[in-house]
mmCIF file of C-alpha atoms in Angstrom:
data_model
loop_
_atom_site.group_PDB
_atom_site.id
_atom_site.type_symbol
_atom_site.label_atom_id
_atom_site.label_comp_id
_atom_site.label_asym_id
_atom_site.label_seq_id
_atom_site.Cartn_x
_atom_site.Cartn_y
_atom_site.Cartn_z
ATOM 1 C CA MET A 1 -42.779 97.142 64.463
ATOM 2 C CA PRO A 2 -43.964 95.210 61.357
ATOM 3 C CA VAL A 3 -46.545 92.505 61.957
ATOM 4 C CA ILE A 4 -46.027 89.140 60.255
ATOM 5 C CA SER A 5 -49.030 88.222 58.133
ATOM 6 C CA ASN A 6 -50.891 84.972 58.679
ATOM 7 C CA LYS A 7 -49.730 83.696 55.281
ATOM 8 C CA THR A 8 -46.078 84.454 56.028
ATOM 9 C CA GLY A 9 -46.428 82.856 59.445
ATOM 10 C CA ARG A 10 -47.837 79.678 57.892
ATOM 11 C CA TYR A 11 -44.916 79.513 55.458
ATOM 12 C CA ILE A 12 -42.432 79.961 58.298
ATOM 13 C CA LEU A 13 -44.190 77.266 60.332
ATOM 14 C CA LEU A 14 -44.211 74.951 57.318
ATOM 15 C CA MET A 15 -40.475 75.538 56.767
ATOM 16 C CA VAL A 16 -39.747 74.792 60.433
ATOM 17 C CA VAL A 17 -41.782 71.562 60.248
ATOM 18 C CA VAL A 18 -40.027 70.482 57.016
ATOM 19 C CA LEU A 19 -36.557 71.182 58.455
ATOM 20 C CA ALA A 20 -37.415 69.403 61.702
ATOM 21 C CA THR A 21 -38.709 66.410 59.730
ATOM 22 C CA ILE A 22 -35.544 66.277 57.609
ATOM 23 C CA TYR A 23 -33.384 66.455 60.745
ATOM 24 C CA PHE A 24 -35.437 63.716 62.423
ATOM 25 C CA LEU A 25 -35.175 61.450 59.358
ATOM 26 C CA TYR A 26 -31.419 62.039 59.296
ATOM 27 C CA MET A 27 -31.115 61.044 62.949
ATOM 28 C CA VAL A 28 -32.984 57.776 62.256
ATOM 29 C CA ARG A 29 -31.465 57.236 58.800
ATOM 30 C CA GLU A 30 -30.743 53.555 59.482
ATOM 31 C CA VAL A 31 -34.454 52.972 60.038
ATOM 32 C CA VAL A 32 -35.317 55.034 56.945
ATOM 33 C CA ILE A 33 -32.848 53.021 54.843
ATOM 34 C CA THR A 34 -34.384 49.791 56.155
ATOM 35 C CA PHE A 35 -37.881 50.957 55.140
ATOM 36 C CA LEU A 36 -36.562 52.137 51.759
ATOM 37 C CA ILE A 37 -34.895 48.782 51.035
ATOM 38 C CA GLY A 38 -38.083 47.032 52.154
ATOM 39 C CA ALA A 39 -40.082 49.183 49.716
ATOM 40 C CA ILE A 40 -37.673 48.426 46.855
ATOM 41 C CA LEU A 41 -37.845 44.717 47.665
ATOM 42 C CA ALA A 42 -41.651 44.862 47.721
ATOM 43 C CA TYR A 43 -41.677 46.668 44.369
ATOM 44 C CA ILE A 44 -39.450 44.003 42.800
ATOM 45 C CA LEU A 45 -41.544 41.130 44.200
ATOM 46 C CA PHE A 46 -44.984 42.618 43.513
ATOM 47 C CA ARG A 47 -45.290 41.276 39.958
ATOM 48 C CA PRO A 48 -44.259 37.708 40.870
ATOM 49 C CA VAL A 49 -46.801 37.853 43.703
ATOM 50 C CA GLN A 50 -49.491 38.971 41.232
ATOM 51 C CA TYR A 51 -48.530 36.127 38.901
ATOM 52 C CA ILE A 52 -48.929 33.562 41.704
ATOM 53 C CA GLU A 53 -52.243 35.147 42.743
ATOM 54 C CA LYS A 54 -53.605 34.591 39.224
ATOM 55 C CA LYS A 55 -53.229 30.849 39.848
ATOM 56 C CA GLY A 56 -56.030 31.126 42.420
ATOM 57 C CA ILE A 57 -53.831 31.518 45.526
ATOM 58 C CA SER A 58 -54.582 34.183 48.146
ATOM 59 C CA ARG A 59 -52.250 37.172 48.550
ATOM 60 C CA ILE A 60 -50.826 35.979 51.878
ATOM 61 C CA TRP A 61 -50.033 32.516 50.542
ATOM 62 C CA ALA A 62 -48.668 33.955 47.303
ATOM 63 C CA ILE A 63 -46.206 36.099 49.264
ATOM 64 C CA THR A 64 -45.361 33.181 51.575
ATOM 65 C CA THR A 65 -44.757 30.860 48.604
ATOM 66 C CA LEU A 66 -42.503 33.406 46.921
ATOM 67 C CA TYR A 67 -40.549 33.991 50.133
ATOM 68 C CA ILE A 68 -40.061 30.240 50.589
ATOM 69 C CA VAL A 69 -38.750 29.909 47.018
ATOM 70 C CA VAL A 70 -36.411 32.911 47.365
ATOM 71 C CA LEU A 71 -35.205 31.832 50.819
ATOM 72 C CA GLY A 72 -34.689 28.239 49.640
ATOM 73 C CA THR A 73 -32.700 29.431 46.632
ATOM 74 C CA PHE A 74 -30.592 31.684 48.863
ATOM 75 C CA ILE A 75 -29.923 28.862 51.353
ATOM 76 C CA VAL A 76 -28.930 26.450 48.586
ATOM 77 C CA PHE A 77 -26.663 29.051 46.997
ATOM 78 C CA SER A 78 -25.098 29.912 50.371
ATOM 79 C CA TRP A 79 -24.566 26.251 51.230
ATOM 80 C CA MET A 80 -22.946 25.534 47.866
ATOM 81 C CA ALA A 81 -21.130 28.781 47.088
ATOM 82 C CA LEU A 82 -20.489 30.731 50.289
ATOM 83 C CA PRO A 83 -17.767 28.450 51.693
ATOM 84 C CA HIS A 84 -15.925 28.628 48.359
ATOM 85 C CA VAL A 85 -16.279 32.437 48.235
ATOM 86 C CA VAL A 86 -14.891 32.766 51.776
ATOM 87 C CA GLU A 87 -12.058 30.388 50.911
ATOM 88 C CA GLU A 88 -11.178 32.339 47.761
ATOM 89 C CA LEU A 89 -11.308 35.663 49.622
ATOM 90 C CA SER A 90 -9.040 34.221 52.313
ATOM 91 C CA ASP A 91 -6.602 33.058 49.631
ATOM 92 C CA ILE A 92 -6.560 36.542 48.120
ATOM 93 C CA ALA A 93 -5.996 38.142 51.529
ATOM 94 C CA PHE A 94 -3.152 35.665 52.105
ATOM 95 C CA THR A 95 -1.666 36.358 48.659
ATOM 96 C CA LEU A 96 -1.607 40.164 48.891
ATOM 97 C CA PRO A 97 1.358 40.360 51.319
ATOM 98 C CA LYS A 98 3.300 38.124 48.908
ATOM 99 C CA TYR A 99 2.936 40.800 46.236
ATOM 100 C CA ALA A 100 4.418 43.327 48.662
ATOM 101 C CA ASP A 101 7.397 41.008 49.223
ATOM 102 C CA GLN A 102 7.792 40.558 45.456
ATOM 103 C CA ALA A 103 7.752 44.333 45.004
ATOM 104 C CA GLN A 104 10.509 44.654 47.604
ATOM 105 C CA ASP A 105 12.568 41.948 45.868
ATOM 106 C CA VAL A 106 12.255 43.751 42.538
ATOM 107 C CA ALA A 107 13.254 47.029 44.199
ATOM 108 C CA ALA A 108 16.278 45.353 45.820
ATOM 109 C CA LYS A 109 17.430 43.981 42.429
ATOM 110 C CA VAL A 110 17.053 47.408 40.837
ATOM 111 C CA GLU A 111 19.069 48.965 43.684
ATOM 112 C CA LYS A 112 21.993 46.700 42.791
ATOM 113 C CA MET A 113 21.951 47.846 39.176
ATOM 114 C CA ASP A 114 24.176 50.671 37.978
ATOM 115 C CA LEU A 115 21.410 53.203 37.343
ATOM 116 C CA PRO A 116 21.084 56.961 37.944
ATOM 117 C CA ALA A 117 20.136 58.075 41.448
ATOM 118 C CA GLN A 118 16.834 59.481 40.178
ATOM 119 C CA VAL A 119 15.803 56.030 38.936
ATOM 120 C CA HIS A 120 16.597 54.425 42.289
ATOM 121 C CA GLN A 121 14.594 57.126 44.071
ATOM 122 C CA LEU A 122 11.658 56.588 41.700
ATOM 123 C CA VAL A 123 11.722 52.812 42.315
ATOM 124 C CA ARG A 124 11.807 53.294 46.105
ATOM 125 C CA GLU A 125 8.867 55.728 46.032
ATOM 126 C CA ASN A 126 6.735 53.461 43.838
ATOM 127 C CA THR A 127 7.582 50.391 45.926
ATOM 128 C CA ILE A 128 6.314 52.166 49.028
ATOM 129 C CA LYS A 129 3.148 53.162 47.145
ATOM 130 C CA ILE A 130 2.564 49.572 46.027
ATOM 131 C CA GLU A 131 2.991 48.256 49.584
ATOM 132 C CA LYS A 132 0.608 50.878 50.961
ATOM 133 C CA TYR A 133 -1.945 50.049 48.274
ATOM 134 C CA ILE A 134 -1.749 46.308 48.956
ATOM 135 C CA TYR A 135 -2.132 46.653 52.715
ATOM 136 C CA SER A 136 -4.860 49.293 52.372
ATOM 137 C CA SER A 137 -6.726 46.875 50.061
ATOM 138 C CA LEU A 138 -6.475 44.132 52.692
ATOM 139 C CA LYS A 139 -7.581 46.555 55.408
ATOM 140 C CA GLY A 140 -10.464 47.736 53.228
ATOM 141 C CA PHE A 141 -11.605 44.161 52.604
ATOM 142 C CA ILE A 142 -11.726 43.466 56.348
ATOM 143 C CA ALA A 143 -13.569 46.746 56.971
ATOM 144 C CA VAL A 144 -16.188 45.934 54.309
ATOM 145 C CA PHE A 145 -16.677 42.460 55.800
ATOM 146 C CA TYR A 146 -17.365 43.854 59.269
ATOM 147 C CA LYS A 147 -19.568 46.609 57.816
ATOM 148 C CA LEU A 148 -21.741 43.988 56.122
ATOM 149 C CA ILE A 149 -22.089 42.123 59.404
ATOM 150 C CA SER A 150 -23.144 45.364 61.139
ATOM 151 C CA LYS A 151 -25.997 45.770 58.617
ATOM 152 C CA ILE A 152 -27.667 42.549 59.789
ATOM 153 C CA PHE A 153 -30.536 44.710 61.128
ATOM 154 C CA ILE A 154 -31.432 45.718 57.558
ATOM 155 C CA VAL A 155 -31.055 42.158 56.248
ATOM 156 C CA ILE A 156 -33.531 40.841 58.836
ATOM 157 C CA PHE A 157 -36.164 43.576 58.926
ATOM 158 C CA ALA A 158 -36.287 44.716 55.272
ATOM 159 C CA PRO A 159 -37.931 41.449 54.065
ATOM 160 C CA ILE A 160 -40.407 41.612 56.980
ATOM 161 C CA LEU A 161 -41.371 45.176 56.044
ATOM 162 C CA ALA A 162 -41.606 44.135 52.381
ATOM 163 C CA PHE A 163 -44.022 41.342 53.394
ATOM 164 C CA TYR A 164 -46.463 43.799 54.990
ATOM 165 C CA MET A 165 -46.072 46.270 52.102
ATOM 166 C CA LEU A 166 -46.878 43.526 49.597
ATOM 167 C CA LYS A 167 -49.891 42.388 51.627
ATOM 168 C CA ASP A 168 -51.413 45.889 51.640
ATOM 169 C CA TRP A 169 -49.855 47.211 48.403
ATOM 170 C CA GLU A 170 -53.089 48.580 46.885
ATOM 171 C CA ARG A 171 -54.269 50.010 50.217
ATOM 172 C CA ILE A 172 -50.989 51.866 50.745
ATOM 173 C CA ARG A 173 -51.098 53.178 47.167
ATOM 174 C CA ASP A 174 -54.705 54.354 47.440
ATOM 175 C CA SER A 175 -54.084 55.990 50.830
ATOM 176 C CA PHE A 176 -51.311 58.042 49.302
ATOM 177 C CA LEU A 177 -53.358 58.976 46.222
ATOM 178 C CA LYS A 178 -56.243 60.207 48.416
ATOM 179 C CA LEU A 179 -53.937 62.919 49.752
ATOM 180 C CA LEU A 180 -53.785 64.439 46.254
ATOM 181 C CA SER A 181 -56.371 66.438 44.346
ATOM 182 C CA PRO A 182 -58.225 64.590 41.536
ATOM 183 C CA GLN A 183 -56.228 66.350 38.786
ATOM 184 C CA THR A 184 -52.883 65.814 40.532
ATOM 185 C CA ARG A 185 -53.907 62.209 41.216
ATOM 186 C CA ARG A 186 -54.470 61.516 37.516
ATOM 187 C CA SER A 187 -51.146 63.120 36.597
ATOM 188 C CA PHE A 188 -49.366 61.134 39.287
ATOM 189 C CA GLN A 189 -50.880 57.870 38.041
ATOM 190 C CA VAL A 190 -49.784 58.603 34.455
ATOM 191 C CA VAL A 191 -46.221 59.494 35.451
ATOM 192 C CA GLY A 192 -46.071 56.607 37.922
ATOM 193 C CA GLY A 193 -47.162 54.147 35.242
ATOM 194 C CA GLU A 194 -44.479 55.330 32.818
ATOM 195 C CA ILE A 195 -41.805 55.253 35.537
ATOM 196 C CA ASP A 196 -42.932 51.746 36.495
ATOM 197 C CA ILE A 197 -42.525 50.537 32.882
ATOM 198 C CA ALA A 198 -39.051 52.119 32.594
ATOM 199 C CA LEU A 199 -37.816 50.625 35.876
ATOM 200 C CA ILE A 200 -39.233 47.170 35.205
ATOM 201 C CA ASN A 201 -37.638 47.077 31.747
ATOM 202 C CA PHE A 202 -34.300 48.041 33.281
ATOM 203 C CA LEU A 203 -34.495 45.619 36.204
ATOM 204 C CA LYS A 204 -35.658 42.588 34.230
ATOM 205 C CA GLY A 205 -33.211 43.130 31.390
ATOM 206 C CA HIS A 206 -30.051 44.067 33.248
ATOM 207 C CA LEU A 207 -30.494 41.579 36.070
ATOM 208 C CA LEU A 208 -30.951 38.728 33.590
ATOM 209 C CA ILE A 209 -28.008 39.848 31.439
ATOM 210 C CA SER A 210 -25.764 40.299 34.495
ATOM 211 C CA LEU A 211 -26.691 36.813 35.708
ATOM 212 C CA LEU A 212 -25.859 35.289 32.308
ATOM 213 C CA VAL A 213 -22.557 37.181 32.020
ATOM 214 C CA GLY A 214 -21.571 36.260 35.591
ATOM 215 C CA ILE A 215 -22.280 32.564 35.005
ATOM 216 C CA ALA A 216 -20.477 32.567 31.642
ATOM 217 C CA THR A 217 -17.410 34.385 33.021
ATOM 218 C CA GLY A 218 -17.202 32.143 36.080
ATOM 219 C CA MET A 219 -17.507 28.999 33.946
ATOM 220 C CA ALA A 220 -14.854 30.317 31.554
ATOM 221 C CA ALA A 221 -12.481 30.946 34.459
ATOM 222 C CA PHE A 222 -13.183 27.435 35.812
ATOM 223 C CA ILE A 223 -12.566 25.788 32.402
ATOM 224 C CA ILE A 224 -9.381 27.798 31.879
ATOM 225 C CA GLY A 225 -8.153 26.757 35.311
ATOM 226 C CA VAL A 226 -8.143 30.043 37.211
ATOM 227 C CA LYS A 227 -8.195 29.451 40.943
ATOM 228 C CA PHE A 228 -10.736 32.154 41.845
ATOM 229 C CA ALA A 229 -13.437 31.200 39.305
ATOM 230 C CA LEU A 230 -16.460 31.649 41.590
ATOM 231 C CA LEU A 231 -15.315 35.048 42.825
ATOM 232 C CA ILE A 232 -14.557 36.164 39.261
ATOM 233 C CA GLY A 233 -18.069 35.164 38.172
ATOM 234 C CA ILE A 234 -19.712 37.067 41.046
ATOM 235 C CA ILE A 235 -17.623 40.200 40.419
ATOM 236 C CA SER A 236 -18.340 40.085 36.674
ATOM 237 C CA GLY A 237 -22.071 39.637 37.226
ATOM 238 C CA ILE A 238 -22.356 42.537 39.686
ATOM 239 C CA SER A 239 -20.141 44.885 37.662
ATOM 240 C CA ASN A 240 -22.119 44.146 34.496
ATOM 241 C CA LEU A 241 -25.060 45.981 36.071
ATOM 242 C CA VAL A 242 -23.155 49.132 35.080
ATOM 243 C CA PRO A 243 -23.728 49.689 31.321
ATOM 244 C CA TYR A 244 -20.676 50.300 29.090
ATOM 245 C CA PHE A 245 -18.179 50.461 31.990
ATOM 246 C CA GLY A 246 -19.281 47.159 33.537
ATOM 247 C CA PRO A 247 -17.059 44.904 31.385
ATOM 248 C CA LEU A 248 -14.024 47.012 32.302
ATOM 249 C CA LEU A 249 -14.896 47.086 36.017
ATOM 250 C CA GLY A 250 -15.310 43.315 36.073
ATOM 251 C CA GLY A 251 -12.548 42.482 33.606
ATOM 252 C CA ILE A 252 -9.673 44.170 35.450
ATOM 253 C CA PRO A 253 -9.971 42.132 38.708
ATOM 254 C CA ALA A 254 -10.658 38.947 36.701
ATOM 255 C CA VAL A 255 -7.464 39.349 34.652
ATOM 256 C CA ALA A 256 -5.515 40.457 37.742
ATOM 257 C CA LEU A 257 -6.563 37.339 39.660
ATOM 258 C CA ALA A 258 -5.621 35.169 36.688
ATOM 259 C CA LEU A 259 -2.286 36.989 36.425
ATOM 260 C CA SER A 260 -1.568 36.169 40.072
ATOM 261 C CA GLU A 261 -1.220 32.555 38.905
ATOM 262 C CA SER A 262 0.429 32.928 35.496
ATOM 263 C CA SER A 263 0.604 35.237 32.485
ATOM 264 C CA ARG A 264 -0.755 32.428 30.276
ATOM 265 C CA LEU A 265 -3.959 32.211 32.344
ATOM 266 C CA ALA A 266 -4.252 36.009 32.240
ATOM 267 C CA ILE A 267 -4.132 35.959 28.421
ATOM 268 C CA TYR A 268 -6.742 33.184 28.255
ATOM 269 C CA MET A 269 -8.940 35.049 30.732
ATOM 270 C CA THR A 270 -8.686 38.253 28.700
ATOM 271 C CA LEU A 271 -9.696 36.432 25.502
ATOM 272 C CA ALA A 272 -12.611 34.727 27.273
ATOM 273 C CA ILE A 273 -13.903 38.052 28.635
ATOM 274 C CA LEU A 274 -13.635 39.670 25.190
ATOM 275 C CA VAL A 275 -15.629 36.830 23.596
ATOM 276 C CA ILE A 276 -18.314 36.913 26.327
ATOM 277 C CA GLN A 277 -18.682 40.686 26.133
ATOM 278 C CA GLN A 278 -18.949 40.617 22.342
ATOM 279 C CA LEU A 279 -21.699 37.996 22.563
ATOM 280 C CA GLU A 280 -23.450 40.005 25.269
ATOM 281 C CA SER A 281 -23.307 43.376 23.481
ATOM 282 C CA ASN A 282 -24.114 42.100 19.976
ATOM 283 C CA PHE A 283 -26.621 39.306 20.605
ATOM 284 C CA ILE A 284 -27.930 39.081 24.189
ATOM 285 C CA THR A 285 -28.527 42.753 25.085
ATOM 286 C CA PRO A 286 -30.266 43.715 21.808
ATOM 287 C CA ARG A 287 -32.679 40.772 22.179
ATOM 288 C CA ILE A 288 -33.461 41.236 25.888
ATOM 289 C CA ILE A 289 -33.344 45.023 26.333
ATOM 290 C CA GLY A 290 -33.089 46.582 22.882
ATOM 291 C CA ASP A 291 -33.863 50.313 23.192
ATOM 292 C CA LYS A 292 -36.653 50.072 25.752
ATOM 293 C CA LEU A 293 -35.246 52.820 27.971
ATOM 294 C CA GLY A 294 -35.042 55.250 25.056
ATOM 295 C CA LEU A 295 -31.812 56.820 26.345
ATOM 296 C CA HIS A 296 -29.038 57.864 23.975
ATOM 297 C CA PRO A 297 -25.653 56.217 24.708
ATOM 298 C CA LEU A 298 -24.092 59.651 25.360
ATOM 299 C CA VAL A 299 -26.773 60.389 27.969
ATOM 300 C CA ILE A 300 -26.082 57.040 29.659
ATOM 301 C CA VAL A 301 -22.300 57.645 29.682
ATOM 302 C CA PHE A 302 -22.812 61.133 31.134
ATOM 303 C CA ALA A 303 -25.146 59.718 33.812
ATOM 304 C CA LEU A 304 -22.665 56.967 34.698
ATOM 305 C CA MET A 305 -19.749 59.388 34.997
ATOM 306 C CA THR A 306 -21.826 61.797 37.078
ATOM 307 C CA GLY A 307 -23.087 59.014 39.341
ATOM 308 C CA GLY A 308 -19.568 57.670 39.786
ATOM 309 C CA GLN A 309 -18.281 61.141 40.641
ATOM 310 C CA LEU A 310 -20.987 61.738 43.254
ATOM 311 C CA LEU A 311 -21.529 58.315 44.861
ATOM 312 C CA GLY A 312 -18.823 56.005 43.516
ATOM 313 C CA ILE A 313 -19.849 52.507 42.458
ATOM 314 C CA TRP A 314 -23.334 52.916 43.971
ATOM 315 C CA GLY A 315 -23.806 56.041 41.876
ATOM 316 C CA MET A 316 -22.888 54.124 38.733
ATOM 317 C CA LEU A 317 -25.320 51.308 39.597
ATOM 318 C CA LEU A 318 -28.189 53.758 40.186
ATOM 319 C CA ALA A 319 -27.332 56.222 37.402
ATOM 320 C CA VAL A 320 -29.283 54.608 34.540
ATOM 321 C CA PRO A 321 -32.592 53.884 36.366
ATOM 322 C CA VAL A 322 -32.528 57.343 37.987
ATOM 323 C CA THR A 323 -31.901 58.937 34.582
ATOM 324 C CA ALA A 324 -34.752 56.931 33.052
ATOM 325 C CA VAL A 325 -37.098 58.149 35.826
ATOM 326 C CA PHE A 326 -35.851 61.725 35.399
ATOM 327 C CA LYS A 327 -36.523 61.517 31.663
ATOM 328 C CA VAL A 328 -40.144 60.452 32.248
ATOM 329 C CA ILE A 329 -40.712 63.328 34.697
ATOM 330 C CA VAL A 330 -39.098 65.928 32.411
ATOM 331 C CA ASN A 331 -41.112 64.735 29.394
ATOM 332 C CA PHE A 332 -44.344 64.915 31.388
ATOM 333 C CA MET A 333 -43.580 68.419 32.672
ATOM 334 C CA PHE A 334 -42.662 69.574 29.168
ATOM 335 C CA PHE A 335 -45.934 68.325 27.653
ATOM 336 C CA LYS A 336 -47.870 69.891 30.530
ATOM 337 C CA MET A 337 -46.220 73.253 29.813
ATOM 338 C CA VAL A 338 -46.949 72.956 26.087
ATOM 339 C CA GLU A 339 -50.627 72.175 26.736
ATOM 340 C CA GLN A 340 -51.104 75.334 28.807
#
């Protein structure tokens, strides 16, 4: 009977430990997600905290000051905007069944026409599809609303975890680096620095551009007279985080909501979106972002399509920063191989 060597036994034990750890993390994935969101939040806030610290304020008070500003801004925004958002969403939910009734009316008028049987059958089938789509959209909206409420655990604890991560940011970083050998530590610091630059450039640029586009689109809808101006602005701002496809993702619901009132408003809304997107792509983006990521447009499009295929809208939102990080790692590995 063959005897398992000590080396093989260690590998088997290591594999068992890794698999058990992965299974454990999967079982407590809600906690892991909370810690991950807390880490992302801490990463985003670390530079503002450093900026406040340079004014002679201690780390604890710098974090507290930043939290007060962010929380105050969120409360003011919620107090001013949230009731209007809820009202507009309620109006949309109330309007959707009307579209189903309109579809049935159109189908009934077509039934009275002297048309071939195949045409009548086609109209009936598409009317049923439209009704199913409308009611599934309403059901999906309600499901998303309740899902957001169920994630209140993350909303509460992620900022608390981020607070402690920010307070001991350098200590946590150094503790992790001490686990690595000196050579690996230096390589990790180089790659980490380049990844940090790529992510910060992406976050600062795209968040600012999305905010500007969302405000401009919402104001345009308000000036034109579209009923759901605030919701249109929010959707446009969030969708604009997706490069290239963002204007389309945000433009379709904006025009559709305008069309629910009149075709004239839909035309005006379309023209306004075209003007805003031309200004954004030709003037704002080149000045704020330029080519800081160093990614070819074809690479970005491929990443967006792949991310959308794998994870839907979340995949599209994460595709560009993940690709930028992947590029840094691949470049580093390539130069390491060339040096050897």
